[in-house]
Amino acid sequence: MSAGGRLARTAGSWWVALRIARREARRARGRTALVLAMITLPVLVLTFTAVSWRMSELTPVERADRQLGAADAELSWVVRVPIVQSAWAETWRSDPEDVPSAGPVTAGQVTALLPPGSRVVPLRRWVAFDARVGERVDDGLTGHAVDLGDPLGRGLVRFHSGRAPAGPDEIAVSPAALRRLDARLGDTVTSGDGARSWRVVGVVEYPDDLGPVVTLHPSEGRMETDPGTSWLVDLPGTADEALFRRLNAHGVLVHARVPAPASGTVTFAPYGRSAMDVEGMSVSVLVGGLGLLEVVLLVGPAFAVGVRRRRRDLALVAVAGGDDAHLRRIVLADGVVLGAVGAAVGVALGVAVAFAGRPLVEQHLFGARFGAYRCWPEALAAIAAVAVLAGVLAALAPAWTAARQDVVAGLAGRRTPPAHRRRWLTVGAALAVGGAAVAAFGAARTAPAVILAGLVIGELGLVFATPTLVGVLARLGWSLPLAPRIALRDASRNRSSTAPAISAVMAAVAGSVAVGVYLASDDARSATMYLPTLPSATVLVTGSDPDRPPDLSRVGEAARDHLGARTVAPLVEPRCGSDTELCIVSPVLPAERVCPWTPGDRLTPAQQRRARADARCAEPEDQLGRTFQVLVDDGTALPVLTGAAPADVAAATAVLRAGGAVVTDPRYVRDGRVDVRVTRTGQVRPDLPAVTAVAGYPLPTGLGADRMLLSPAAARRLGLGVQPLGWAIAADGVPDEDRQGRFVAAVRPLRAHVEIDPGTQGDAGRPLLLLLAAAAGVVTVGAAGIATGLAAAEGRADLSTLAAVGAGPGLRRLLSLCQSGVIAVLGSVLGIAAGLGSALIILTALNRRYASLWPGPEPYPVVVPWATLGVLVVVPLVAMLGAGLFTRSRLPVERRLD
């Protein structure tokens, strides 16, 4: 037969197979709906994401409309020398590069460079703005300054209600800012320091920023002299090449509706486009592969049951002359048809949901308005192709099973026990070991793509080994009661449908546990590395004016009212003579305690190992220039700043009152003395500053800030004066966020800076851990429910036999519960073990890689997220309970026994 004849024969065979698949999809509507749901859902999510992302990417024209509004161009006078800019003004360069900024620019200077008839409006895209909201100060609002009454400024916003601000005592706010300020149109908003107020006269929206934005009316004198001011321009014509050249020659950056002419000397990379991130692309492909595998494992049991229910039809095809290839095509055609239908429905629904839900996505996810309504045809075609591929892969194993079935047994309606070969166990074990080795190699090289590839390989190995494990468990179930024994027997007999369901549960649980262990370990590592700069109940208040600290009476009153202050101690820093003279005061580490190596040197591996083992090199920042906060104190502020025990505070205070110094790092104190160095500007030999030995007391605090407290006598001995800095407050317990906000609002009129240690965010990863556990739980319940339902449909004959021999009505519920338990429990146990093993391999490899480096990062502890594991342990019980509750207790009798 010629090549053309073989091609026509193959095409005809596929056409017949597709027609049979369409007929079977209509006949088995329940199974068809199940498969379509599992294929359509991920396609819908991916389509929704792709379309939303595509709409969020603005074209240059749309970006210009957002930035310019009704203006023809926006000018920013950046420097006073010629510049070369990119096409859309994203970046620029000058020669030389290290030139000062242009400084204040007036409207007249800008207009002088423009064609006659041009008009300019000043614009500030960022203005500091804070306001009182109740008893607290909110400084998280973005401020703009532009005249919205001018057509050029009005084009930047969309008005919701009200009017444009007409004076410096009026503002327009965005809807998000209106909610955040707890205000309405016409209300008055007061600044954080209480010095001024504004009336809300308009509600406007900036399309590129849907967050809390406040628009101030520009003050002409201040706007023109502010270096951060840009200019919206109304030109009599369009921006041509001559205008670009003239403005660039004066150091003016031009963002117009047309691209700037290209430079013959400088080439700029296209904005928003970077070189392909191979690592990121690899990770994305592998994550997509994991998702595809999960869909295949969930859909596979449905195809396997369909093949068993159609074994007589397939046997008839074989008797009529169909060969193995024809049988495989008939089963694979099921995957093609259902995959194509699922892809079409998922893509259509995804596009519809993306268009309908666009306002919510803009507001809550992207924080900006999208461009025009548009799709991403290339991505949608790829998503549809992957959906069809998932259907084909899910039908692949049942297709090979159908091609190898006994024709005579199929015609007689008998089931032939599957032949399970040990080679699959060998392949699975080899892949599992190889995947673990690849993951460990990737962790040692800090290559996420390699790590993920190893995990995927290991997961495939466990998938191959699962059928053998199911058979082993079935052989061990002879001593169990009737219902669990039948459940294990059915699981072993129907491994083609049971094993994929167990593997799907295992994959989801393993991923959840592995990521959960890593996140929990990373949180524990971060908590270990975090060192607070202040004791938990300490608050520092310093002034913005170095010569005038905040008033003690008002600070003390606010501290007592809002913090329950027990102590308010003065903060005093050393002063080096006159106001213009600068100096650095620091303790000196004894020479015998200095590390002989310096971080940053090209040390050999042997030298790094020696440095890591040397106790003198435990603090590598000593060689990088350790910074101490030096204060002058007689013991009053000492307990507030250090949080030390009373006995240590008493001993340290005695040293201070005797004219000594206290250092929080004990290594700097030798034989009760500490060397203090004073380095002054203008010194003849800056490398040999004056060093003075004073009595010293080591007071380790466990804080992340290094401090040295000098007594007034020691400061005078070093030739230093003193200067008030602020106040240290010992609060009555750790102040919560509400108390902190009220205290900050109370001292804001003093123009004071408040410092409170934020503490660790120990539970930052907890929501993500619970989300992962919930996702794994949904997959577990879904897989168990699907496999249990398919097993119930497949085992109706066995149930009829049980009913005929007198089995009780509750047996069916118990049998369904046990069938669900086999899948959920076995999959969860394998997944937990695989996840813990994967995480242990990755963390161990990471720690071993950094074990010999100096300076090296903190090693990862192995922390098990017990809350996540608790959820994953409860989920199989929920799946079993659901299977028992939703199963009818009446056993069917499918034929009369005469």
CSV table of N, CA and C in Angstrom, one decimal, residues 714-844:
chain,number,residue,atom,x,y,z
A,714,ALA,N,33.5,60.3,81.4
A,714,ALA,CA,34.3,59.7,80.3
A,714,ALA,C,34.2,60.6,79.1
A,715,ALA,N,33.0,61.1,78.8
A,715,ALA,CA,32.8,62.0,77.7
A,715,ALA,C,33.7,63.2,77.8
A,716,ARG,N,33.8,63.8,79.0
A,716,ARG,CA,34.6,65.0,79.2
A,716,ARG,C,36.1,64.6,79.0
A,717,ARG,N,36.5,63.4,79.5
A,717,ARG,CA,37.9,63.0,79.4
A,717,ARG,C,38.2,62.8,77.9
A,718,LEU,N,37.3,62.4,77.1
A,718,LEU,CA,37.6,62.2,75.7
A,718,LEU,C,37.5,63.6,74.9
A,719,GLY,N,37.2,64.7,75.6
A,719,GLY,CA,37.1,66.0,74.9
A,719,GLY,C,35.8,66.1,74.2
A,720,LEU,N,34.7,65.5,74.7
A,720,LEU,CA,33.4,65.5,74.0
A,720,LEU,C,32.4,66.3,74.8
A,721,GLY,N,31.6,67.0,74.1
A,721,GLY,CA,30.5,67.7,74.7
A,721,GLY,C,29.2,66.8,74.7
A,722,VAL,N,28.1,67.3,75.0
A,722,VAL,CA,26.8,66.6,75.0
A,722,VAL,C,25.8,67.4,74.3
A,723,GLN,N,24.8,66.6,73.7
A,723,GLN,CA,23.7,67.3,73.0
A,723,GLN,C,22.5,66.5,73.2
A,724,PRO,N,21.4,67.1,73.7
A,724,PRO,CA,20.1,66.3,73.9
A,724,PRO,C,19.6,65.8,72.5
A,725,LEU,N,19.2,64.6,72.6
A,725,LEU,CA,18.7,63.9,71.3
A,725,LEU,C,17.2,63.6,71.4
A,726,GLY,N,16.7,63.2,72.5
A,726,GLY,CA,15.3,62.9,72.6
A,726,GLY,C,15.0,62.2,73.9
A,727,TRP,N,14.1,61.2,73.9
A,727,TRP,CA,13.6,60.6,75.1
A,727,TRP,C,13.4,59.1,74.9
A,728,ALA,N,13.8,58.3,75.9
A,728,ALA,CA,13.5,56.9,75.9
A,728,ALA,C,12.4,56.6,76.9
A,729,ILE,N,11.4,55.9,76.4
A,729,ILE,CA,10.2,55.7,77.2
A,729,ILE,C,10.0,54.2,77.5
A,730,ALA,N,9.8,53.8,78.8
A,730,ALA,CA,9.5,52.4,79.2
A,730,ALA,C,8.0,52.3,79.3
A,731,ALA,N,7.4,51.7,78.3
A,731,ALA,CA,5.9,51.6,78.3
A,731,ALA,C,5.5,50.5,79.3
A,732,ASP,N,4.2,50.5,79.6
A,732,ASP,CA,3.6,49.5,80.5
A,732,ASP,C,3.2,48.3,79.7
A,733,GLY,N,4.1,47.5,79.4
A,733,GLY,CA,3.9,46.4,78.5
A,733,GLY,C,4.1,46.7,77.0
A,734,VAL,N,4.0,45.7,76.2
A,734,VAL,CA,4.2,45.9,74.7
A,734,VAL,C,3.0,46.7,74.1
A,735,PRO,N,3.3,47.9,73.6
A,735,PRO,CA,2.1,48.7,73.1
A,735,PRO,C,1.6,48.0,71.8
A,736,ASP,N,0.3,47.9,71.7
A,736,ASP,CA,-0.3,47.3,70.5
A,736,ASP,C,-0.4,48.4,69.5
A,737,GLU,N,-0.9,48.0,68.3
A,737,GLU,CA,-1.0,48.9,67.2
A,737,GLU,C,-1.8,50.1,67.4
A,738,ASP,N,-3.0,49.9,68.1
A,738,ASP,CA,-3.8,51.0,68.4
A,738,ASP,C,-3.2,52.0,69.4
A,739,ARG,N,-2.5,51.6,70.4
A,739,ARG,CA,-1.8,52.5,71.4
A,739,ARG,C,-0.7,53.2,70.7
A,740,GLN,N,0.1,52.5,69.8
A,740,GLN,CA,1.1,53.1,69.1
A,740,GLN,C,0.6,54.2,68.2
A,741,GLY,N,-0.5,54.0,67.5
A,741,GLY,CA,-1.1,55.0,66.6
A,741,GLY,C,-1.5,56.2,67.4
A,742,ARG,N,-2.2,56.0,68.5
A,742,ARG,CA,-2.6,57.2,69.3
A,742,ARG,C,-1.4,58.0,69.9
A,743,PHE,N,-0.4,57.3,70.3
A,743,PHE,CA,0.8,58.0,70.8
A,743,PHE,C,1.5,58.8,69.6
A,744,VAL,N,1.6,58.2,68.5
A,744,VAL,CA,2.3,58.9,67.3
A,744,VAL,C,1.4,60.1,67.0
A,745,ALA,N,0.1,60.0,67.0
A,745,ALA,CA,-0.7,61.1,66.7
A,745,ALA,C,-0.6,62.2,67.7
A,746,ALA,N,-0.4,61.8,69.0
A,746,ALA,CA,-0.2,62.8,70.0
A,746,ALA,C,1.1,63.6,69.9
A,747,VAL,N,2.2,63.0,69.5
A,747,VAL,CA,3.5,63.7,69.4
A,747,VAL,C,3.8,64.2,68.0
A,748,ARG,N,2.9,64.0,67.0
A,748,ARG,CA,3.1,64.5,65.7
A,748,ARG,C,3.2,66.0,65.6
A,749,PRO,N,2.4,66.7,66.4
A,749,PRO,CA,2.6,68.2,66.4
A,749,PRO,C,4.0,68.7,66.8
A,750,LEU,N,4.7,67.8,67.6
A,750,LEU,CA,6.0,68.2,68.0
A,750,LEU,C,7.1,67.9,67.0
A,751,ARG,N,6.7,67.5,65.8
A,751,ARG,CA,7.6,67.1,64.7
A,751,ARG,C,8.6,66.1,65.2
A,752,ALA,N,8.1,65.1,65.9
A,752,ALA,CA,9.0,64.1,66.5
A,752,ALA,C,8.9,62.8,65.7
A,753,HIS,N,10.0,62.1,65.8
A,753,HIS,CA,10.2,60.8,65.1
A,753,HIS,C,10.1,59.7,66.2
A,754,VAL,N,9.2,58.7,66.0
A,754,VAL,CA,8.9,57.7,67.0
A,754,VAL,C,9.5,56.4,66.5
A,755,GLU,N,10.3,55.7,67.3
A,755,GLU,CA,10.9,54.4,67.0
A,755,GLU,C,10.4,53.3,67.9
A,756,ILE,N,9.8,52.3,67.4
A,756,ILE,CA,9.3,51.2,68.1
A,756,ILE,C,9.7,49.9,67.3
A,757,ASP,N,10.3,49.0,68.0
A,757,ASP,CA,10.7,47.8,67.3
A,757,ASP,C,9.4,47.0,66.8
A,758,PRO,N,9.3,46.7,65.5
A,758,PRO,CA,8.1,46.0,65.1
A,758,PRO,C,8.0,44.6,65.5
A,759,GLY,N,9.1,43.9,65.9
A,759,GLY,CA,9.0,42.5,66.3
A,759,GLY,C,9.0,41.6,65.1
A,760,THR,N,9.0,40.3,65.3
A,760,THR,CA,9.0,39.4,64.2
A,760,THR,C,7.6,39.1,63.7
A,761,GLN,N,7.6,38.7,62.4
A,761,GLN,CA,6.3,38.3,61.8
A,761,GLN,C,6.2,36.8,61.8
A,762,GLY,N,6.2,36.2,63.0
A,762,GLY,CA,6.3,34.7,63.0
A,762,GLY,C,5.3,33.9,62.3
A,763,ASP,N,4.1,34.5,62.2
A,763,ASP,CA,2.9,33.8,61.6
A,763,ASP,C,2.7,34.3,60.2
A,764,ALA,N,3.7,34.9,59.6
A,764,ALA,CA,3.4,35.5,58.2
A,764,ALA,C,3.1,34.4,57.2
A,765,GLY,N,3.7,33.2,57.4
A,765,GLY,CA,3.5,32.1,56.4
A,765,GLY,C,2.3,31.2,56.8
A,766,ARG,N,1.6,31.5,57.9
A,766,ARG,CA,0.6,30.6,58.4
A,766,ARG,C,-0.6,30.6,57.4
A,767,PRO,N,-1.1,31.7,56.9
A,767,PRO,CA,-2.2,31.6,55.9
A,767,PRO,C,-1.9,30.8,54.7
A,768,LEU,N,-0.6,30.9,54.2
A,768,LEU,CA,-0.2,30.2,53.0
A,768,LEU,C,-0.2,28.7,53.3
A,769,LEU,N,0.3,28.3,54.5
A,769,LEU,CA,0.3,26.9,54.9
A,769,LEU,C,-1.1,26.3,54.9
A,770,LEU,N,-2.0,27.1,55.5
A,770,LEU,CA,-3.3,26.6,55.6
A,770,LEU,C,-4.0,26.5,54.2
A,771,LEU,N,-3.6,27.5,53.3
A,771,LEU,CA,-4.2,27.4,52.0
A,771,LEU,C,-3.7,26.2,51.2
A,772,LEU,N,-2.4,25.9,51.4
A,772,LEU,CA,-1.9,24.7,50.7
A,772,LEU,C,-2.5,23.4,51.3
A,773,ALA,N,-2.7,23.4,52.6
A,773,ALA,CA,-3.4,22.2,53.2
A,773,ALA,C,-4.8,22.1,52.7
A,774,ALA,N,-5.5,23.3,52.5
A,774,ALA,CA,-6.9,23.2,52.0
A,774,ALA,C,-6.9,22.8,50.6
A,775,ALA,N,-6.0,23.2,49.8
A,775,ALA,CA,-5.9,22.8,48.4
A,775,ALA,C,-5.7,21.3,48.3
A,776,ALA,N,-4.7,20.8,49.1
A,776,ALA,CA,-4.5,19.3,49.1
A,776,ALA,C,-5.7,18.6,49.6
A,777,GLY,N,-6.4,19.2,50.6
A,777,GLY,CA,-7.6,18.5,51.1
A,777,GLY,C,-8.7,18.4,50.0
A,778,VAL,N,-8.9,19.5,49.2
A,778,VAL,CA,-9.9,19.5,48.2
A,778,VAL,C,-9.6,18.4,47.2
A,779,VAL,N,-8.3,18.3,46.8
A,779,VAL,CA,-7.9,17.2,45.8
A,779,VAL,C,-8.1,15.8,46.4
A,780,THR,N,-7.8,15.7,47.7
A,780,THR,CA,-8.0,14.4,48.4
A,780,THR,C,-9.5,14.0,48.4
A,781,VAL,N,-10.3,14.9,48.8
A,781,VAL,CA,-11.8,14.6,48.9
A,781,VAL,C,-12.3,14.3,47.5
A,782,GLY,N,-11.9,15.2,46.5
A,782,GLY,CA,-12.3,15.0,45.2
A,782,GLY,C,-11.9,13.7,44.6
A,783,ALA,N,-10.6,13.3,44.7
A,783,ALA,CA,-10.1,12.1,44.2
A,783,ALA,C,-10.8,10.9,44.8
A,784,ALA,N,-10.9,10.9,46.2
A,784,ALA,CA,-11.6,9.8,46.9
A,784,ALA,C,-13.0,9.7,46.4
A,785,GLY,N,-13.7,10.8,46.3
A,785,GLY,CA,-15.1,10.8,45.9
A,785,GLY,C,-15.3,10.2,44.5
A,786,ILE,N,-14.4,10.7,43.6
A,786,ILE,CA,-14.5,10.2,42.2
A,786,ILE,C,-14.2,8.7,42.1
A,787,ALA,N,-13.1,8.3,42.7
A,787,ALA,CA,-12.8,6.8,42.7
A,787,ALA,C,-13.8,6.0,43.4
A,788,THR,N,-14.4,6.5,44.5
A,788,THR,CA,-15.4,5.7,45.2
A,788,THR,C,-16.7,5.6,44.4
A,789,GLY,N,-17.1,6.7,43.7
A,789,GLY,CA,-18.3,6.6,42.9
A,789,GLY,C,-18.1,5.7,41.7
A,790,LEU,N,-16.9,5.8,41.1
A,790,LEU,CA,-16.6,4.9,40.0
A,790,LEU,C,-16.6,3.4,40.4
A,791,ALA,N,-16.0,3.2,41.6
A,791,ALA,CA,-16.0,1.8,42.1
A,791,ALA,C,-17.4,1.3,42.4
A,792,ALA,N,-18.2,2.2,43.0
A,792,ALA,CA,-19.6,1.8,43.3
A,792,ALA,C,-20.3,1.4,42.0
A,793,ALA,N,-20.1,2.2,40.9
A,793,ALA,CA,-20.8,1.9,39.7
A,793,ALA,C,-20.3,0.6,39.1
A,794,GLU,N,-19.0,0.4,39.2
A,794,GLU,CA,-18.3,-0.8,38.7
A,794,GLU,C,-18.7,-2.1,39.5
A,795,GLY,N,-18.9,-1.9,40.8
A,795,GLY,CA,-19.2,-3.1,41.6
A,795,GLY,C,-20.6,-3.4,41.9
A,796,ARG,N,-21.5,-2.9,41.1
A,796,ARG,CA,-23.0,-3.2,41.3
A,796,ARG,C,-23.3,-4.7,41.4
A,797,ALA,N,-22.6,-5.5,40.6
A,797,ALA,CA,-22.8,-6.9,40.6
A,797,ALA,C,-22.4,-7.5,41.9
A,798,ASP,N,-21.3,-7.1,42.5
A,798,ASP,CA,-20.9,-7.6,43.8
A,798,ASP,C,-21.9,-7.2,44.8
A,799,LEU,N,-22.4,-6.0,44.8
A,799,LEU,CA,-23.4,-5.5,45.7
A,799,LEU,C,-24.7,-6.3,45.6
A,800,SER,N,-25.1,-6.7,44.4
A,800,SER,CA,-26.2,-7.5,44.2
A,800,SER,C,-26.1,-8.9,44.8
A,801,THR,N,-24.9,-9.4,44.7
A,801,THR,CA,-24.6,-10.7,45.3
A,801,THR,C,-24.7,-10.6,46.8
A,802,LEU,N,-24.1,-9.6,47.3
A,802,LEU,CA,-24.2,-9.4,48.8
A,802,LEU,C,-25.6,-9.3,49.3
A,803,ALA,N,-26.4,-8.6,48.5
A,803,ALA,CA,-27.8,-8.4,48.9
A,803,ALA,C,-28.5,-9.8,48.8
A,804,ALA,N,-28.2,-10.6,47.8
A,804,ALA,CA,-28.8,-11.9,47.6
A,804,ALA,C,-28.5,-12.9,48.8
A,805,VAL,N,-27.3,-12.7,49.3
A,805,VAL,CA,-26.9,-13.7,50.4
A,805,VAL,C,-27.3,-13.1,51.7
A,806,GLY,N,-28.0,-12.0,51.8
A,806,GLY,CA,-28.5,-11.6,53.1
A,806,GLY,C,-27.7,-10.5,53.8
A,807,ALA,N,-26.8,-9.8,53.1
A,807,ALA,CA,-26.1,-8.7,53.7
A,807,ALA,C,-27.0,-7.6,54.1
A,808,GLY,N,-26.6,-6.9,55.3
A,808,GLY,CA,-27.5,-5.8,55.8
A,808,GLY,C,-27.4,-4.6,55.0
A,809,PRO,N,-28.4,-3.7,55.1
A,809,PRO,CA,-28.4,-2.4,54.4
A,809,PRO,C,-27.2,-1.5,54.7
A,810,GLY,N,-26.7,-1.6,55.9
A,810,GLY,CA,-25.5,-0.7,56.2
A,810,GLY,C,-24.2,-1.1,55.6
A,811,LEU,N,-24.2,-2.3,55.0
A,811,LEU,CA,-22.9,-2.8,54.5
A,811,LEU,C,-22.4,-1.9,53.3
A,812,ARG,N,-23.4,-1.5,52.5
A,812,ARG,CA,-23.0,-0.6,51.3
A,812,ARG,C,-22.3,0.6,51.8
A,813,ARG,N,-22.9,1.3,52.8
A,813,ARG,CA,-22.3,2.5,53.4
A,813,ARG,C,-20.9,2.2,53.9
A,814,LEU,N,-20.8,1.1,54.6
A,814,LEU,CA,-19.5,0.7,55.2
A,814,LEU,C,-18.5,0.4,54.1
A,815,LEU,N,-18.9,-0.2,53.0
A,815,LEU,CA,-18.0,-0.6,51.9
A,815,LEU,C,-17.6,0.7,51.2
A,816,SER,N,-18.5,1.6,51.0
A,816,SER,CA,-18.1,2.9,50.4
A,816,SER,C,-17.1,3.7,51.2
A,817,LEU,N,-17.4,3.6,52.6
A,817,LEU,CA,-16.5,4.3,53.5
A,817,LEU,C,-15.1,3.7,53.4
A,818,CYS,N,-15.0,2.4,53.3
A,818,CYS,CA,-13.7,1.7,53.3
A,818,CYS,C,-13.0,2.0,51.9
A,819,GLN,N,-13.8,2.0,50.8
A,819,GLN,CA,-13.2,2.2,49.5
A,819,GLN,C,-12.6,3.7,49.5
A,820,SER,N,-13.3,4.6,50.0
A,820,SER,CA,-12.8,6.0,50.1
A,820,SER,C,-11.6,6.0,51.0
A,821,GLY,N,-11.6,5.3,52.1
A,821,GLY,CA,-10.5,5.3,53.0
A,821,GLY,C,-9.2,4.7,52.4
A,822,VAL,N,-9.4,3.7,51.6
A,822,VAL,CA,-8.2,3.1,50.9
A,822,VAL,C,-7.5,4.2,50.1
A,823,ILE,N,-8.2,5.0,49.4
A,823,ILE,CA,-7.6,6.0,48.5
A,823,ILE,C,-7.1,7.1,49.3
A,824,ALA,N,-8.0,7.7,50.2
A,824,ALA,CA,-7.6,8.9,50.9
A,824,ALA,C,-6.5,8.6,51.9
A,825,VAL,N,-6.6,7.6,52.6
A,825,VAL,CA,-5.6,7.3,53.7
A,825,VAL,C,-4.2,6.9,53.0
A,826,LEU,N,-4.3,6.0,52.1
A,826,LEU,CA,-3.0,5.6,51.4
A,826,LEU,C,-2.4,6.7,50.7
A,827,GLY,N,-3.2,7.5,49.9
A,827,GLY,CA,-2.6,8.7,49.3
A,827,GLY,C,-2.0,9.7,50.2
A,828,SER,N,-2.7,10.0,51.3
A,828,SER,CA,-2.2,10.9,52.3
A,828,SER,C,-1.0,10.5,53.0
A,829,VAL,N,-0.9,9.2,53.4
A,829,VAL,CA,0.3,8.7,54.0
A,829,VAL,C,1.5,8.7,53.1
A,830,LEU,N,1.3,8.3,51.8
A,830,LEU,CA,2.4,8.3,50.9
A,830,LEU,C,2.8,9.8,50.6
A,831,GLY,N,1.8,10.7,50.5
A,831,GLY,CA,2.1,12.1,50.2
A,831,GLY,C,2.9,12.7,51.4
A,832,ILE,N,2.4,12.4,52.6
A,832,ILE,CA,3.1,13.0,53.8
A,832,ILE,C,4.6,12.5,53.8
A,833,ALA,N,4.7,11.2,53.6
A,833,ALA,CA,6.1,10.7,53.6
A,833,ALA,C,6.9,11.3,52.5
A,834,ALA,N,6.4,11.3,51.3
A,834,ALA,CA,7.1,11.9,50.2
A,834,ALA,C,7.4,13.4,50.4
A,835,GLY,N,6.5,14.1,50.9
A,835,GLY,CA,6.7,15.5,51.1
A,835,GLY,C,7.8,15.8,52.2
A,836,LEU,N,7.7,15.0,53.3
A,836,LEU,CA,8.7,15.2,54.3
A,836,LEU,C,10.1,14.8,53.8
A,837,GLY,N,10.1,13.7,53.1
A,837,GLY,CA,11.4,13.3,52.5
A,837,GLY,C,12.0,14.3,51.5
A,838,SER,N,11.1,14.9,50.7
A,838,SER,CA,11.6,15.9,49.7
A,838,SER,C,12.1,17.1,50.4
A,839,ALA,N,11.4,17.6,51.4
A,839,ALA,CA,11.8,18.8,52.1
A,839,ALA,C,13.1,18.5,52.9
A,840,LEU,N,13.2,17.4,53.5
A,840,LEU,CA,14.5,17.0,54.2
A,840,LEU,C,15.7,17.0,53.3
A,841,ILE,N,15.5,16.5,52.1
A,841,ILE,CA,16.6,16.4,51.1
A,841,ILE,C,17.0,17.8,50.7
A,842,ILE,N,16.0,18.7,50.4
A,842,ILE,CA,16.3,20.0,50.0
A,842,ILE,C,17.0,20.8,51.1
A,843,LEU,N,16.4,20.8,52.3
A,843,LEU,CA,17.0,21.6,53.4
A,843,LEU,C,18.4,21.1,53.7
A,844,THR,N,18.6,19.8,53.7
A,844,THR,CA,19.9,19.2,54.0
A,844,THR,C,21.0,19.6,53.0
